Coordinates of C-alpha atoms in Angstrom, one line a residue:
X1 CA 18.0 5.5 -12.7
X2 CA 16.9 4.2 -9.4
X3 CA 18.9 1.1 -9.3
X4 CA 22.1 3.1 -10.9
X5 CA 21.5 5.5 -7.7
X6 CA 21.4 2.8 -5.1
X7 CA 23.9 0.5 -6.7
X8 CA 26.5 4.2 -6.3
X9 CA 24.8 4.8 -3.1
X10 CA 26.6 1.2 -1.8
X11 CA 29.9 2.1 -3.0
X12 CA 30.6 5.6 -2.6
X13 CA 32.0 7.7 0.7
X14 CA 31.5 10.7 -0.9
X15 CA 28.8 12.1 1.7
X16 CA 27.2 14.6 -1.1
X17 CA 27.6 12.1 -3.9
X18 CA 25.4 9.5 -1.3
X19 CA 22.9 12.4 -0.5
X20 CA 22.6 13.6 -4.0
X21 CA 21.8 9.4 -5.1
X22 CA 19.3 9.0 -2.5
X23 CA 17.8 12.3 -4.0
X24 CA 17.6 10.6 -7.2
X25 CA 15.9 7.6 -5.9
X26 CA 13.4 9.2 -4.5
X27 CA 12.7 10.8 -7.6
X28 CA 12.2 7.5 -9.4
X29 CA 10.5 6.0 -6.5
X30 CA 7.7 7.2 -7.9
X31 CA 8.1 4.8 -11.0
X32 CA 7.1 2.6 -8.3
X33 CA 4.0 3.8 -8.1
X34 CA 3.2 2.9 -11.9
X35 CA 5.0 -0.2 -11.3
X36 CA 2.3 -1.3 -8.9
X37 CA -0.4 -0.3 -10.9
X38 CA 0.6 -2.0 -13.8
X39 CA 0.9 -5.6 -12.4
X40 CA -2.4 -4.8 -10.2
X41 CA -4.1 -4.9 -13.5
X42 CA -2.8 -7.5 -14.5
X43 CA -3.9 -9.6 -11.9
X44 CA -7.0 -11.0 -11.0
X45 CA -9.3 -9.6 -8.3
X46 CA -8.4 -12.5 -5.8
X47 CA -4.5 -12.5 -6.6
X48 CA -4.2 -8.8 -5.8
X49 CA -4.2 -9.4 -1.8
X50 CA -1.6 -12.3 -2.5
X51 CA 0.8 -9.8 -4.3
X52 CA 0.6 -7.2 -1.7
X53 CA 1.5 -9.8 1.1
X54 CA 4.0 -12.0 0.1
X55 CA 6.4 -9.1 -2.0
X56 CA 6.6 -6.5 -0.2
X57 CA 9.3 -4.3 1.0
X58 CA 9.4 -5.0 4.7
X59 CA 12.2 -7.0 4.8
X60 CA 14.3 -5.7 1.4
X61 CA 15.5 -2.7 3.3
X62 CA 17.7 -4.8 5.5
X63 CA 19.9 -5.6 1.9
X64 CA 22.5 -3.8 1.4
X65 CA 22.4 -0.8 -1.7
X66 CA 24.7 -2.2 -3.6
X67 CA 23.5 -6.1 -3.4
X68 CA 20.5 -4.4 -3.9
X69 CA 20.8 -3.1 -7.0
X70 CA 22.5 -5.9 -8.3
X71 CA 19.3 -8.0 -7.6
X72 CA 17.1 -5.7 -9.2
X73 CA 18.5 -5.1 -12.3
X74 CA 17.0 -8.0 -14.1
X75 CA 13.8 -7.0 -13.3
X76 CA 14.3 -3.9 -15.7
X77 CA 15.0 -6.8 -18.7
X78 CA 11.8 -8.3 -17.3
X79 CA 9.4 -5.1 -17.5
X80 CA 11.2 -3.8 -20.8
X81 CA 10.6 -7.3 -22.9
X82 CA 8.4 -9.8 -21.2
X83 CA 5.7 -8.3 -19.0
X84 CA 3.3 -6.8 -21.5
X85 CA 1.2 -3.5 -20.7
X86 CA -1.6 -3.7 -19.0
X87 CA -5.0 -4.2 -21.1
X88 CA -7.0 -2.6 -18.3
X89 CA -5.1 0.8 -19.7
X90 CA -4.8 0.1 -22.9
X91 CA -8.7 -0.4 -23.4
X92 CA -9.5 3.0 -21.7
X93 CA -7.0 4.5 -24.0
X94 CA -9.1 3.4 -27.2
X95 CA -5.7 1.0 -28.1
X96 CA -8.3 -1.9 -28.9
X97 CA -5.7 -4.2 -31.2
X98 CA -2.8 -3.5 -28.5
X99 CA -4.8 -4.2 -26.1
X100 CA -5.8 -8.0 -27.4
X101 CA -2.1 -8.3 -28.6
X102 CA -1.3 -8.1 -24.6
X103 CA -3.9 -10.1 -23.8
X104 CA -2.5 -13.3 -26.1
X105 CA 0.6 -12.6 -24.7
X106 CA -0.4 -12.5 -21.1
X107 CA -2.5 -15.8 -21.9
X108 CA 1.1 -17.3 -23.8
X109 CA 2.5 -16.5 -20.9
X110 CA 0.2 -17.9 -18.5
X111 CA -0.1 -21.4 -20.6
X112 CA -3.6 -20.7 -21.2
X113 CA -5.7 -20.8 -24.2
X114 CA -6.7 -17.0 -25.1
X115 CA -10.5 -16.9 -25.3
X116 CA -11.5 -12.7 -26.8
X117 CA -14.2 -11.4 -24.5
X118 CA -16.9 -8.4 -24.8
X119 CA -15.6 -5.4 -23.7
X120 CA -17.5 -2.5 -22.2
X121 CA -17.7 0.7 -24.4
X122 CA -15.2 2.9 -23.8
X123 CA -16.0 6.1 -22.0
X124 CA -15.3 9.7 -21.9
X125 CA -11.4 10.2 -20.5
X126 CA -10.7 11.2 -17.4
X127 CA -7.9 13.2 -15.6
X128 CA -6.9 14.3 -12.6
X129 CA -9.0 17.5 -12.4
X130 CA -12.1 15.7 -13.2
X131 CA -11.5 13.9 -10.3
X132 CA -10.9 16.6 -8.1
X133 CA -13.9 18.7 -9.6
X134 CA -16.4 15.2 -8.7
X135 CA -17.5 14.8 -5.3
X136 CA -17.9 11.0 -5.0
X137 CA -13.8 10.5 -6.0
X138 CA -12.9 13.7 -4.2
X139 CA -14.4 11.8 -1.1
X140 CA -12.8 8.5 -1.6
X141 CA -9.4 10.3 -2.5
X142 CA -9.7 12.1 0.6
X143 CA -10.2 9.1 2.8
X144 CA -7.3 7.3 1.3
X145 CA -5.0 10.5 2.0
X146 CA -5.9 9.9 5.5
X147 CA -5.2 6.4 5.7
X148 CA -1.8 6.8 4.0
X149 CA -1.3 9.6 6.1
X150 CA -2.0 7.5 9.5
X151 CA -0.5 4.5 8.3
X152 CA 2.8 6.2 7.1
X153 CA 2.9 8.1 10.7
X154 CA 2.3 5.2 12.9
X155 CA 4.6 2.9 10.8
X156 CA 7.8 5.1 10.4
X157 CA 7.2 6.4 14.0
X158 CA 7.3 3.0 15.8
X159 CA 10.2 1.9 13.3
X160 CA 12.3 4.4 14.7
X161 CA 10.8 4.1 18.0
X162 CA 12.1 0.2 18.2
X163 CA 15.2 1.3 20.0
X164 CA 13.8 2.1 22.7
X165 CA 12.4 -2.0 23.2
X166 CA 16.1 -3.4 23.6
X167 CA 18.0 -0.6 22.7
X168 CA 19.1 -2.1 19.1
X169 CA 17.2 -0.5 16.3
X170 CA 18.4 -3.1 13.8
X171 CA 18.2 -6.4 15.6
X172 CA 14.3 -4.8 16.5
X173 CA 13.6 -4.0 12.8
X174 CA 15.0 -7.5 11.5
X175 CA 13.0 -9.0 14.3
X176 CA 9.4 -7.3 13.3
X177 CA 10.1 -7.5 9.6
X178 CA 10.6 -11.7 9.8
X179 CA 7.6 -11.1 12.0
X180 CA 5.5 -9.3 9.7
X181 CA 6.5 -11.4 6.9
X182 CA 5.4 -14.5 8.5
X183 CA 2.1 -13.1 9.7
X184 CA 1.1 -12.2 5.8
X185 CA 0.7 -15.9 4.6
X186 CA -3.0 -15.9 6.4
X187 CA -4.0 -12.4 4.4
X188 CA -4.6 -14.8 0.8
X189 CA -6.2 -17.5 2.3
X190 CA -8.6 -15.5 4.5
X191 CA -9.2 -12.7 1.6
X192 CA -9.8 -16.0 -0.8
X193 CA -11.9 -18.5 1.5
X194 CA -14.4 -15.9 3.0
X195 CA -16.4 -13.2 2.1
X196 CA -16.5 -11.5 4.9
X197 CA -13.2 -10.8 4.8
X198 CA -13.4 -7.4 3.0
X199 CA -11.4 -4.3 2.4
X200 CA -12.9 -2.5 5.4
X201 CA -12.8 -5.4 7.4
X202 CA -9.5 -5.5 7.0
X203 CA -8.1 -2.1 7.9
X204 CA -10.8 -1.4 10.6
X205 CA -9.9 -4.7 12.0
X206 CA -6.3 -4.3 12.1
X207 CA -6.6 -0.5 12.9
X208 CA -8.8 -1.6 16.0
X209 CA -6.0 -3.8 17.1
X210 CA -3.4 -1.2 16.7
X211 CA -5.2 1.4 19.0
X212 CA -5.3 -1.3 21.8
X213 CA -2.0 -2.7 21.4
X214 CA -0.6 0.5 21.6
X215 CA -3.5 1.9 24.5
X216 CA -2.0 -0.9 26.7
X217 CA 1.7 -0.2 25.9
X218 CA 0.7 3.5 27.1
X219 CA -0.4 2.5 29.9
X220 CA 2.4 -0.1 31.2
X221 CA 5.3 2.3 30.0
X222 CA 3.5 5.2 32.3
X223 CA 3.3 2.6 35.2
X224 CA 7.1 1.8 34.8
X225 CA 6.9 -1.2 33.3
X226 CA 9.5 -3.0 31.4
X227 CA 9.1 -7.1 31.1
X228 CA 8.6 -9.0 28.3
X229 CA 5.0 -8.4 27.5
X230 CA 6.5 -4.6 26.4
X231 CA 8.2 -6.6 23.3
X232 CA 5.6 -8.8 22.5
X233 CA 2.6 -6.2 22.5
X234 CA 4.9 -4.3 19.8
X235 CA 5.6 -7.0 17.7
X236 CA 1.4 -7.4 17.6
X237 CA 0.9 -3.8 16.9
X238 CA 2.9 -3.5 14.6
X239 CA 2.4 -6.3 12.6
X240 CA -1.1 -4.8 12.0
X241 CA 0.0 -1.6 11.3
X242 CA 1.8 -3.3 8.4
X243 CA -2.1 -5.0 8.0
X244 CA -3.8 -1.4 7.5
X245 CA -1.1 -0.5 5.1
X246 CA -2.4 -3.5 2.8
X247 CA -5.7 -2.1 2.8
X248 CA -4.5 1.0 2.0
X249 CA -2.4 -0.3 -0.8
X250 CA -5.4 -2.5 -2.1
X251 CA -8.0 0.1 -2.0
X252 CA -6.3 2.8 -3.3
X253 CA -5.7 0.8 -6.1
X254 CA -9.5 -0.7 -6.6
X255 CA -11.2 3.0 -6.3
X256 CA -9.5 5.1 -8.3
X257 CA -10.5 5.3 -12.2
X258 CA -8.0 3.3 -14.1
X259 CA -6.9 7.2 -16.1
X260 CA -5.6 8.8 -12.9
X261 CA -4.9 5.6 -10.8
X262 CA -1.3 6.1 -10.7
X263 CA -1.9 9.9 -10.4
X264 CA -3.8 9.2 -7.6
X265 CA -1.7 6.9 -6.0
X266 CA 0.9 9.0 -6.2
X267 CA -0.7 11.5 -4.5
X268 CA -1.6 9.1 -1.7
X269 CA 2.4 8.3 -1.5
X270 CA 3.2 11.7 -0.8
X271 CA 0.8 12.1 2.0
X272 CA 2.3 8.9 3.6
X273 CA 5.9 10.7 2.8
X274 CA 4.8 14.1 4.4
X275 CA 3.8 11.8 8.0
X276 CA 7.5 10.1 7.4
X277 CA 8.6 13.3 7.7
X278 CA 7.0 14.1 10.9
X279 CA 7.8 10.6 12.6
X280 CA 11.2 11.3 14.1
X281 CA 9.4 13.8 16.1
X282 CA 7.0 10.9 17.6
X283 CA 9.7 10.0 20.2
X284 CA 10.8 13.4 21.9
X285 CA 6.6 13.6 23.1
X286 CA 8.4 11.1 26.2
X287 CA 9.4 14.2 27.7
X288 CA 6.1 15.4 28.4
X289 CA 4.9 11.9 29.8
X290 CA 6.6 8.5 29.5
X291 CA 3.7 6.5 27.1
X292 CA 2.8 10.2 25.3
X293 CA 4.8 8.1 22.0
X294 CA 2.2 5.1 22.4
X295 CA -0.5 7.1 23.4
X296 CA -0.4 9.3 20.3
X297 CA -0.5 6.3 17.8
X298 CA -3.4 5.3 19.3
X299 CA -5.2 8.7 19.1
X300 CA -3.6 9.0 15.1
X301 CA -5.3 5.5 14.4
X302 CA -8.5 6.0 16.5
X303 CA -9.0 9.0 14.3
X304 CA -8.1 6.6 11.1
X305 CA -10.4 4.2 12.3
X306 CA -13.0 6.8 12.4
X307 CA -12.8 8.3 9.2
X308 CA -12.9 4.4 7.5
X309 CA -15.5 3.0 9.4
X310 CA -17.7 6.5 8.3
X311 CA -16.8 6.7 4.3
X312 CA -14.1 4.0 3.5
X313 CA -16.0 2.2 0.2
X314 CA -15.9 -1.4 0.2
X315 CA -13.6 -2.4 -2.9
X316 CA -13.4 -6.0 -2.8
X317 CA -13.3 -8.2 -5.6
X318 CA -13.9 -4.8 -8.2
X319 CA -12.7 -5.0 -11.7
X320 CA -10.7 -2.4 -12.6
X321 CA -11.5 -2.1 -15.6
X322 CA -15.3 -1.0 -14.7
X323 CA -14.1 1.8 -12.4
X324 CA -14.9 5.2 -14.0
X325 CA -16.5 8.6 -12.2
X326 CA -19.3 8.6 -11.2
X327 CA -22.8 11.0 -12.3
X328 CA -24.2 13.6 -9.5
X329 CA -27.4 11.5 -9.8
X330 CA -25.9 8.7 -9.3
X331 CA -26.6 7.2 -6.0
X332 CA -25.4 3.7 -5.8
X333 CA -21.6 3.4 -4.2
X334 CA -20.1 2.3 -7.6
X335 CA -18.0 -0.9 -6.0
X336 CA -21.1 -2.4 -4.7
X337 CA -22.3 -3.7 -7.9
X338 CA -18.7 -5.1 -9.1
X339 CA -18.9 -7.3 -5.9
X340 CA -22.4 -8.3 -6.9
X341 CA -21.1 -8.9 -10.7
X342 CA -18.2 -11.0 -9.7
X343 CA -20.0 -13.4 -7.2
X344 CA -22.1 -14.1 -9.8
X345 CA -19.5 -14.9 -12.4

């Protein structure tokens, strides 16, 4: 439905016929959703960072709908008859011989020989409203909807604040998108070479950076200043505003039980679309004072960093398959062993 919408969206002039498409792909946007879940789980734990920098959509929305469309089309042959389900959700659903049947073809696939391993027991099912009735997801949901939520408004609202550098919103968005693109080939190699180099660290890092890239720009926009170092200060900030949407990405992902992941995700999704919403309104703040725009991302991400430095769980390297709810008694942050497990291995 999606890629019928937008390859229609690219030839129509029919204003309702474009309005009612784009209404349609946002409705099966959220296939998306699933979409990155499923390959996710597929992955390994150190290929999931890769995934999430190298495809992503920064620089696919300067296609055009209908060239678009056309591209992604064979990727609905792909997913339909090649790319088997995930065994991650086939095991929680008690599908134990469909769940080795993907596993010999991922392993076919791959070019590897498929060796059967011991799998964990399967546990009671959850959904949605046990997370929401247990405290230790409830709190790790919470703290992703901010994220999202901060991410989403600081992203859209510098995107359609980019006019306002040289006066050509698309020239500035194909600009920061090659820009942001380029900048993701160091997120695999750090991610695989150090340990260090974890989930929090990255979005507090990146989040830190934001607030003073944008702290500064308040500051020289209030003093009336307009050279170069305007430009180059934004390109920084917001190449790592595109940084603390990885982590988002990636640890919503690695801390949600693998029964309501994409439920959860989804929710996350529409916390980031409700702060789209509210970005146009970032720009008219000028009136009130001439860096109020800058000044308020750094206030929205100095509360993000906040809330992720207090209760953001680490996540990296967790198996997805191991990630269920957690008991009241249970005191131990549950990624903390999976970290523990996979160094070992």
């Amino acid at each position: 439905m999606g890629i019928m919408s937008t390859v229609y969206c690219g030839i129509t002039e029919d204003m309702w016929h474009f309005l009612a498409c784009r209404f349609s792909i946002g409705l099966a946007n959220g296939g998306a959703i699933s979409t990155v879940t499923l390959v996710m789980e597929l992955l390994l734990p150190k290929q999931r960072i890769a995934l999430r920098a190298f495809f992503n959509w920064g620089v696919a929305r300067f296609i055009a709908c209908i060239v678009y469309g056309i591209i992604a089309m064979p990727l609905v042959f792909i997913v339909l008859f090649i790319i088997p389900e995930s065994p991650t959700y086939l095991h929680n659903k008690g599908k134990i011989d469909l769940m080795i049947r993907s596993e010999k073809k991922i392993a076919q696939i791959s070019g590897v020989p498929f060796i059967p391993k011991e799998n964990s027991p399967i546990i009671e099912k959850e959904t949605i409203c046990s997370v929401l009735s247990n405290r230790d997801l409830i709190k790790k949901l919470s703290v992703l909807w901010i994220m999202f939520f901060c991410s989403s408004f600081c992203s859209y609202g510098m995107d359609l604040y980019s006019n306002e550098i040289s006066g050509n919103l698309f020239i500035n968005q194909l600009f920061f998108a090659i820009t942001i693109w380029a900048s993701k080939t160091i997120l695999p190699v750090l991610d695989n070479k150090f340990d260090w180099f974890t989930r929090r660290f990255l979005h507090q890092s990146s989040q830190g950076i934001v607030i003073i890239c944008f702290a500064v720009l308040a500051i020289l926009v209030s003093c009336h200043y307009n050279g170069i170092l305007i430009l180059a200060i934004n390109v920084i900030g917001i190449a790592f505003i595109e940084y603390t949407w990885d982590a988002c990405y990636l640890s919503g992902i690695e801390l949600m039980p693998t029964n309501v992941r994409s439920s959860a995700l989804g929710s996350c999704s529409m916390m980031a679309r409700c702060a789209a919403i509210l970005a146009p309104m970032l720009p008219f703040v000028n009136t009130l004072w001439p860096g109020a725009s800058y000044a308020l991302i750094a206030i929205v991400g100095s509360f993000n960093l906040t809330v992720s430095y207090l209760y953001l769980s680490e996540s990296k390297n967790v198996i997805l398959d191991n990630v269920h709810l957690k008991k009241e008694d249970e005191k131990e942050d549950v990624t903390t062993s999976f970290i523990k497990d996979e160094r070992q291995s």
